[in-house]
Amino acid sequence: MDMETDPGLHCLQTPDDYFSMLSDEIVLTIFQWVPKFVLAKCARVCRRWSRLVIDESLWQRLDLSNRTLLPGVLGHVLGRGVSILRLAKAEILGPVFTGVTSVINCTRLSRIQYLDLSMASTTTSVLEEFFCICKDLRKLSLENCTVNDKICGYIGENKNLEVLNLAMCQGITAAGLVPITTNCRKLESLNMGWTNLHKHSIVYLCLCLPQSLQNFNLSGCRENITDDEVKQLVKTCPNLRELDLSDSTAITCESIHLIASHLNHLEHLAVSRCYYIMPTTMPVLGQINSLVAVEMFGMLKDTALRQLRETMRGVDINKFPFSCVARPTTGIRRTSIWGLRVRDNLA
C-alpha cells in the first residue's frame, strides 16, 4: 500500500504545520473563540501558543463566579490584564500573590475597572491585598462582604468610581466613609442598604455625598434616619433620580413633602414599611413630573392601594419589590455585569 492508494497515510506523513503559517494576529483571532479553560490547555502545546494565550486581548473579561480560587490564582488573573471580572459567590483563598506573581508588577499592570465581588467568600486581609492594587475602578460591588476602614480607604483611591454597591456589607464606619465621599466625587449610583450604619455615619453621609449622585439606596436604617437627615440629603443630592428609604421606621410625612419640593428629577421612590408615612400624603409627589414609580410595600391594604393608583395615575405603585441600585446583575442576566459581558462564547 502506498500514499496514492491511502490518502490517510499521506496525511499522517505530511510534515506541513499549517498553523505555523498563520500570523500571531490571526491565531489570536482564532483563540478569541476558544473557551478560557481550553486556552489553558492550548498553552501546553508549544512555546508559541504558550506565549500567545497570555496575550491581554484574550483576557479582557472573565467570569470566575462560584469558583474556588486557590492561593495565587487571583494574582495571576490580574497579571493577565483583565478589566471586567466577575467573582460573585467565589471562594478566594489568600494570599493573592504567590511565587513569581509580584504585587509590584500587578500594581503597574492592573487594568481592572469593573469588579463584581457580590457574596464572595474571603477574608478582609485578602481584600486588603486585592484592593491595594486597584486604582482605576469604575464600577464595584461588594454586596454581603465584610470590609474595614483600610479597604474603604483603598476604594476611595479610585477617583473615577461611578457605581458602588455595598449593600449588606459589614464593618462600614464613618471613618471608612470619609475617603470614599471625599475622593469619589463622580459617584452616580450608591447602595448602602442594610449596612447597619450608626446614626453618626448616616448623618455624615447625608452631609457629604457628592452632588453627582443619581441613584441612592439607604434602606434598612430603621430608627437611625429621621426627617432631619432626609432634609439634609435632598439638599446635598438634588439630582437624585432613584431613592430607596425603605424600612426607615422613624421618617414621617414631612420627608415626603421634602422630597416633593427638592427632588425635581426623581423617577423612582421606595418607602416600603415606613409606617409613619400616611398613604394620603403620597399624592403630593404628583408635582414631580418625572416620577414613574413608587414602592410602599407593607403599608397599604387592597382598597387603599386601588385608591392611590386611581389618584396617582401614570405612576406605577408597588411594581418593583427589589432594588436594582448599583447591583451588577438583575433579573435573569447572569452572563454580564452592569450590561458588560463577562463570558466569551462558551467561556
Short mmCIF file of C-alpha atoms in Angstrom, two decimals:
data_model
loop_
_atom_site.label_atom_id
_atom_site.label_comp_id
_atom_site.label_asym_id
_atom_site.label_seq_id
_atom_site.Cartn_x
_atom_site.Cartn_y
_atom_site.Cartn_z
CA MET A 1 0.00 0.00 0.00
CA ASP A 2 1.36 3.43 -0.93
CA MET A 3 0.35 7.03 -0.23
CA GLU A 4 -1.52 7.26 -3.56
CA THR A 5 -3.92 4.47 -2.57
CA ASP A 6 -4.27 5.54 1.06
CA PRO A 7 -4.88 9.32 1.50
CA GLY A 8 -4.95 8.87 5.27
CA LEU A 9 -1.36 7.66 5.22
CA HIS A 10 -0.38 10.75 3.26
CA CYS A 11 -1.94 12.97 5.93
CA LEU A 12 -0.02 11.18 8.65
CA GLN A 13 3.29 11.55 6.87
CA THR A 14 2.97 15.13 5.66
CA PRO A 15 5.42 17.39 7.53
CA ASP A 16 3.48 20.60 6.96
CA ASP A 17 2.34 22.56 10.03
CA TYR A 18 -0.35 24.82 8.62
CA PHE A 19 -0.86 26.62 11.92
CA SER A 20 2.74 27.85 11.83
CA MET A 21 1.94 29.62 8.57
CA LEU A 22 -0.56 31.88 10.33
CA SER A 23 0.46 35.20 11.79
CA ASP A 24 0.16 35.85 15.53
CA GLU A 25 -2.75 38.21 14.86
CA ILE A 26 -4.76 35.52 13.06
CA VAL A 27 -4.02 32.93 15.75
CA LEU A 28 -5.17 35.38 18.43
CA THR A 29 -8.38 35.96 16.48
CA ILE A 30 -8.97 32.20 16.49
CA PHE A 31 -8.18 31.97 20.21
CA GLN A 32 -10.82 34.59 20.94
CA TRP A 33 -13.42 31.94 20.08
CA VAL A 34 -11.89 29.40 22.44
CA PRO A 35 -13.25 28.95 26.00
CA LYS A 36 -10.89 30.04 28.77
CA PHE A 37 -10.42 26.53 30.16
CA VAL A 38 -9.37 25.32 26.69
CA LEU A 39 -6.90 28.20 26.39
CA ALA A 40 -5.15 26.87 29.48
CA LYS A 41 -4.66 23.55 27.68
CA CYS A 42 -3.52 25.28 24.49
CA ALA A 43 -0.65 26.81 26.45
CA ARG A 44 0.89 23.33 26.77
CA VAL A 45 1.04 22.68 23.02
CA CYS A 46 4.18 24.66 22.19
CA ARG A 47 6.17 27.72 23.19
CA ARG A 48 4.47 29.91 20.63
CA TRP A 49 0.99 29.03 21.88
CA SER A 50 2.15 29.42 25.46
CA ARG A 51 3.20 32.96 24.62
CA LEU A 52 0.04 33.81 22.69
CA VAL A 53 -2.54 32.54 25.18
CA ILE A 54 -1.41 35.08 27.78
CA ASP A 55 -1.96 37.98 25.41
CA GLU A 56 -4.08 40.56 27.24
CA SER A 57 -6.56 40.78 24.34
CA LEU A 58 -7.82 37.31 25.31
CA TRP A 59 -8.37 38.20 28.96
CA GLN A 60 -10.30 41.47 28.89
CA ARG A 61 -13.34 39.84 30.51
CA LEU A 62 -13.55 36.85 32.83
CA ASP A 63 -16.27 35.08 34.83
CA LEU A 64 -15.00 33.14 37.85
CA SER A 65 -18.25 33.22 39.81
CA ASN A 66 -18.99 30.24 42.06
CA ARG A 67 -15.37 29.05 41.68
CA THR A 68 -12.73 28.36 44.31
CA LEU A 69 -9.58 30.37 43.69
CA LEU A 70 -6.53 28.81 45.30
CA PRO A 71 -3.70 30.97 46.70
CA GLY A 72 -2.01 32.98 43.96
CA VAL A 73 -4.66 32.35 41.29
CA LEU A 74 -6.23 35.79 41.58
CA GLY A 75 -2.79 37.39 41.26
CA HIS A 76 -2.18 35.51 38.01
CA VAL A 77 -5.59 36.61 36.71
CA LEU A 78 -4.80 40.24 37.47
CA GLY A 79 -1.45 39.87 35.73
CA ARG A 80 -3.24 38.89 32.51
CA GLY A 81 -4.67 42.41 32.23
CA VAL A 82 -8.34 41.59 32.87
CA SER A 83 -10.59 44.67 33.00
CA ILE A 84 -14.04 43.11 33.57
CA LEU A 85 -14.07 40.49 36.33
CA ARG A 86 -16.96 38.64 37.94
CA LEU A 87 -16.21 36.87 41.23
CA ALA A 88 -19.74 36.64 42.61
CA LYS A 89 -20.08 33.83 45.18
CA ALA A 90 -16.47 32.82 44.57
CA GLU A 91 -14.27 31.48 47.36
CA ILE A 92 -10.99 33.37 47.28
CA LEU A 93 -8.11 31.91 49.27
CA GLY A 94 -5.15 34.06 50.21
CA PRO A 95 -2.60 35.22 49.66
CA VAL A 96 -3.47 36.91 46.38
CA PHE A 97 0.16 36.95 45.22
CA THR A 98 2.47 33.96 45.46
CA GLY A 99 5.70 32.83 43.83
CA VAL A 100 6.62 34.73 40.69
CA THR A 101 3.45 36.83 40.87
CA SER A 102 4.66 40.21 42.02
CA VAL A 103 2.40 42.71 43.74
CA ILE A 104 4.60 45.46 42.28
CA ASN A 105 4.14 44.23 38.72
CA CYS A 106 0.40 43.74 39.22
CA THR A 107 0.10 47.25 40.59
CA ARG A 108 1.69 48.50 37.40
CA LEU A 109 -0.28 46.20 35.10
CA SER A 110 -3.65 46.05 36.86
CA ARG A 111 -6.30 47.33 34.49
CA ILE A 112 -9.39 46.13 36.28
CA GLN A 113 -12.29 48.58 36.00
CA TYR A 114 -15.45 46.53 36.55
CA LEU A 115 -15.42 44.18 39.52
CA ASP A 116 -18.22 42.08 41.00
CA LEU A 117 -17.41 40.50 44.36
CA SER A 118 -21.03 40.07 45.45
CA MET A 119 -21.34 37.44 48.18
CA ALA A 120 -17.75 36.31 47.68
CA SER A 121 -16.29 34.22 50.49
CA THR A 122 -12.94 35.58 51.60
CA THR A 123 -11.18 37.48 54.38
CA THR A 124 -10.52 41.16 54.95
CA SER A 125 -6.78 40.53 54.61
CA VAL A 126 -7.32 39.12 51.10
CA LEU A 127 -9.50 42.09 50.17
CA GLU A 128 -6.85 44.48 51.50
CA GLU A 129 -4.19 42.79 49.38
CA PHE A 130 -6.51 42.87 46.37
CA PHE A 131 -7.71 46.46 46.58
CA CYS A 132 -4.29 47.93 47.25
CA ILE A 133 -3.54 47.49 43.52
CA CYS A 134 -6.94 48.65 42.21
CA LYS A 135 -6.63 52.31 41.28
CA ASP A 136 -8.94 52.70 38.27
CA LEU A 137 -12.21 51.01 39.24
CA ARG A 138 -15.33 52.41 37.57
CA LYS A 139 -17.95 50.03 38.97
CA LEU A 140 -17.62 47.86 42.08
CA SER A 141 -19.89 45.51 44.01
CA LEU A 142 -19.01 44.12 47.44
CA GLU A 143 -22.52 43.09 48.40
CA ASN A 144 -22.68 40.99 51.57
CA CYS A 145 -18.92 41.11 52.15
CA THR A 146 -17.07 42.12 55.31
CA VAL A 147 -14.91 45.22 54.95
CA ASN A 148 -12.91 47.53 57.21
CA ASP A 149 -11.61 51.08 57.21
CA LYS A 150 -8.45 50.10 55.33
CA ILE A 151 -10.41 48.50 52.50
CA CYS A 152 -12.69 51.55 52.31
CA GLY A 153 -9.56 53.69 52.13
CA TYR A 154 -8.32 51.73 49.11
CA ILE A 155 -11.76 52.04 47.47
CA GLY A 156 -11.53 55.79 47.98
CA GLU A 157 -8.37 55.90 45.86
CA ASN A 158 -10.46 55.12 42.77
CA LYS A 159 -11.37 58.69 41.86
CA ASN A 160 -13.22 57.65 38.69
CA LEU A 161 -15.59 55.33 40.56
CA GLU A 162 -19.14 55.75 39.25
CA VAL A 163 -21.05 52.83 40.78
CA LEU A 164 -20.55 51.33 44.25
CA ASN A 165 -22.65 48.54 45.75
CA LEU A 166 -22.02 47.99 49.47
CA ALA A 167 -25.44 46.52 50.25
CA MET A 168 -25.45 44.30 53.35
CA CYS A 169 -21.73 44.88 53.91
CA GLN A 170 -20.46 44.60 57.46
CA GLY A 171 -17.74 46.74 59.01
CA ILE A 172 -18.56 50.10 57.44
CA THR A 173 -17.85 53.04 59.75
CA ALA A 174 -17.88 56.81 59.45
CA ALA A 175 -14.07 56.73 59.26
CA GLY A 176 -14.28 54.35 56.31
CA LEU A 177 -16.81 56.53 54.54
CA VAL A 178 -14.57 59.62 54.66
CA PRO A 179 -12.12 58.62 51.86
CA ILE A 180 -14.99 57.40 49.67
CA THR A 181 -17.10 60.54 49.94
CA THR A 182 -14.04 62.80 49.78
CA ASN A 183 -12.35 61.31 46.72
CA CYS A 184 -15.09 59.55 44.74
CA ARG A 185 -16.85 62.70 43.56
CA LYS A 186 -18.04 61.11 40.31
CA LEU A 187 -20.32 58.60 42.02
CA GLU A 188 -23.64 58.20 40.25
CA SER A 189 -25.05 55.10 41.96
CA LEU A 190 -24.52 54.07 45.59
CA ASN A 191 -26.15 51.22 47.50
CA MET A 192 -25.74 51.34 51.28
CA GLY A 193 -28.84 49.33 52.08
CA TRP A 194 -28.87 47.20 55.24
CA THR A 195 -25.31 48.03 56.26
CA ASN A 196 -26.19 48.61 59.94
CA LEU A 197 -24.84 52.14 59.84
CA HIS A 198 -24.73 54.05 63.10
CA LYS A 199 -26.60 57.32 63.42
CA HIS A 200 -23.48 59.49 63.05
CA SER A 201 -22.47 57.60 59.89
CA ILE A 202 -25.86 58.34 58.33
CA VAL A 203 -25.62 62.00 59.32
CA TYR A 204 -22.16 62.17 57.73
CA LEU A 205 -23.39 60.55 54.51
CA CYS A 206 -26.31 62.94 54.14
CA LEU A 207 -23.93 65.87 54.56
CA CYS A 208 -21.02 64.75 52.38
CA LEU A 209 -22.34 62.72 49.44
CA PRO A 210 -21.35 64.12 46.01
CA GLN A 211 -23.88 66.14 44.04
CA SER A 212 -23.26 63.81 41.10
CA LEU A 213 -25.25 61.06 42.85
CA GLN A 214 -28.34 59.99 40.90
CA ASN A 215 -29.30 56.64 42.43
CA PHE A 216 -29.12 56.03 46.18
CA ASN A 217 -30.27 53.13 48.36
CA LEU A 218 -30.22 53.81 52.10
CA SER A 219 -32.81 51.24 53.11
CA GLY A 220 -32.84 49.34 56.39
CA CYS A 221 -31.73 52.18 58.64
CA ARG A 222 -34.72 51.68 60.96
CA GLU A 223 -34.85 54.49 63.52
CA ASN A 224 -31.33 55.79 62.73
CA ILE A 225 -32.58 58.08 59.98
CA THR A 226 -35.15 60.80 60.63
CA ASP A 227 -36.76 63.68 58.76
CA ASP A 228 -33.75 65.83 59.65
CA GLU A 229 -31.38 63.55 57.73
CA VAL A 230 -33.77 63.38 54.78
CA LYS A 231 -33.89 67.18 54.75
CA GLN A 232 -30.11 67.34 54.51
CA LEU A 233 -29.96 64.54 51.94
CA VAL A 234 -32.30 66.20 49.44
CA LYS A 235 -30.24 69.40 49.69
CA THR A 236 -26.91 67.59 49.26
CA CYS A 237 -28.08 65.44 46.34
CA PRO A 238 -30.66 67.46 44.38
CA ASN A 239 -30.15 65.39 41.21
CA LEU A 240 -31.40 62.09 42.61
CA ARG A 241 -33.43 60.03 40.16
CA GLU A 242 -33.89 56.96 42.34
CA LEU A 243 -34.12 56.93 46.13
CA ASP A 244 -34.79 53.96 48.40
CA LEU A 245 -35.53 54.72 52.05
CA SER A 246 -37.43 51.51 52.77
CA ASP A 247 -37.56 50.29 56.37
CA SER A 248 -36.78 53.73 57.76
CA THR A 249 -39.26 53.48 60.59
CA ALA A 250 -38.74 56.98 62.02
CA ILE A 251 -39.35 59.17 58.96
CA THR A 252 -42.76 60.81 58.60
CA CYS A 253 -44.93 62.63 56.08
CA GLU A 254 -42.55 65.57 56.37
CA SER A 255 -39.95 63.60 54.43
CA ILE A 256 -42.40 63.12 51.56
CA HIS A 257 -43.00 66.88 51.40
CA LEU A 258 -39.23 67.49 51.45
CA ILE A 259 -38.70 65.01 48.63
CA ALA A 260 -41.53 66.52 46.58
CA SER A 261 -40.18 70.06 46.91
CA HIS A 262 -36.46 69.36 46.34
CA LEU A 263 -36.01 66.32 44.07
CA ASN A 264 -37.36 67.65 40.78
CA HIS A 265 -35.75 64.88 38.71
CA LEU A 266 -36.89 61.93 40.84
CA GLU A 267 -38.20 58.95 38.88
CA HIS A 268 -38.40 56.16 41.45
CA LEU A 269 -39.07 56.38 45.19
CA ALA A 270 -39.23 53.46 47.64
CA VAL A 271 -40.56 53.98 51.17
CA SER A 272 -41.80 50.46 51.92
CA ARG A 273 -42.53 49.74 55.58
CA CYS A 274 -42.05 53.38 56.59
CA TYR A 275 -45.05 53.15 58.87
CA TYR A 276 -45.16 56.80 59.99
CA ILE A 277 -45.84 57.92 56.42
CA MET A 278 -49.57 58.26 55.77
CA PRO A 279 -50.69 56.99 52.34
CA THR A 280 -52.86 60.09 51.99
CA THR A 281 -49.66 62.17 51.82
CA MET A 282 -48.30 60.40 48.74
CA PRO A 283 -50.30 62.35 46.09
CA VAL A 284 -48.15 65.39 46.90
CA LEU A 285 -45.46 63.62 44.86
CA GLY A 286 -47.57 64.35 41.80
CA GLN A 287 -45.78 67.68 41.48
CA ILE A 288 -42.68 65.74 40.37
CA ASN A 289 -43.30 65.42 36.62
CA SER A 290 -40.55 62.83 36.14
CA LEU A 291 -41.91 60.38 38.75
CA VAL A 292 -42.82 56.98 37.28
CA ALA A 293 -42.77 54.54 40.22
CA VAL A 294 -43.39 54.48 43.98
CA GLU A 295 -42.95 51.49 46.30
CA MET A 296 -44.99 51.29 49.52
CA PHE A 297 -44.99 47.57 50.25
CA GLY A 298 -46.42 46.58 53.62
CA MET A 299 -48.26 49.87 54.11
CA LEU A 300 -51.45 49.62 52.05
CA LYS A 301 -54.49 47.41 52.11
CA ASP A 302 -56.06 46.48 48.79
CA THR A 303 -58.70 49.20 48.96
CA ALA A 304 -56.19 51.92 49.82
CA LEU A 305 -53.86 50.67 47.10
CA ARG A 306 -56.59 50.92 44.47
CA GLN A 307 -57.47 54.43 45.62
CA LEU A 308 -53.85 55.56 45.48
CA ARG A 309 -53.41 54.15 41.98
CA GLU A 310 -56.53 56.00 40.92
CA THR A 311 -55.22 59.24 42.42
CA MET A 312 -51.67 58.88 41.07
CA ARG A 313 -52.40 57.87 37.50
CA GLY A 314 -49.32 57.45 35.37
CA VAL A 315 -47.25 56.32 38.37
CA ASP A 316 -46.62 52.61 38.99
CA ILE A 317 -47.38 51.69 42.61
CA ASN A 318 -45.72 48.62 44.15
CA LYS A 319 -44.40 47.24 40.87
CA PHE A 320 -40.73 46.73 41.80
CA PRO A 321 -40.22 44.87 45.11
CA PHE A 322 -36.42 44.69 44.78
CA SER A 323 -33.91 47.49 44.39
CA CYS A 324 -31.55 47.47 41.42
CA VAL A 325 -29.43 50.41 42.59
CA ALA A 326 -25.74 49.76 41.79
CA ARG A 327 -26.28 46.00 41.50
CA PRO A 328 -24.20 44.34 38.77
CA THR A 329 -26.76 41.70 37.75
CA THR A 330 -30.53 41.97 37.77
CA GLY A 331 -33.24 39.61 36.64
CA ILE A 332 -32.11 36.54 34.71
CA ARG A 333 -28.98 38.13 33.24
CA ARG A 334 -26.06 36.18 34.66
CA THR A 335 -23.53 36.50 31.84
CA SER A 336 -22.94 40.23 32.24
CA ILE A 337 -22.25 42.80 34.94
CA TRP A 338 -23.62 46.32 34.55
CA GLY A 339 -24.51 45.40 30.97
CA LEU A 340 -20.97 44.28 30.10
CA ARG A 341 -20.39 40.68 29.00
CA VAL A 342 -18.10 38.61 31.21
CA ARG A 343 -18.26 35.40 29.19
CA ASP A 344 -16.74 34.97 25.76
CA ASN A 345 -18.85 32.46 23.86
CA LEU A 346 -18.62 29.20 25.85
CA ALA A 347 -16.15 30.51 28.44
#
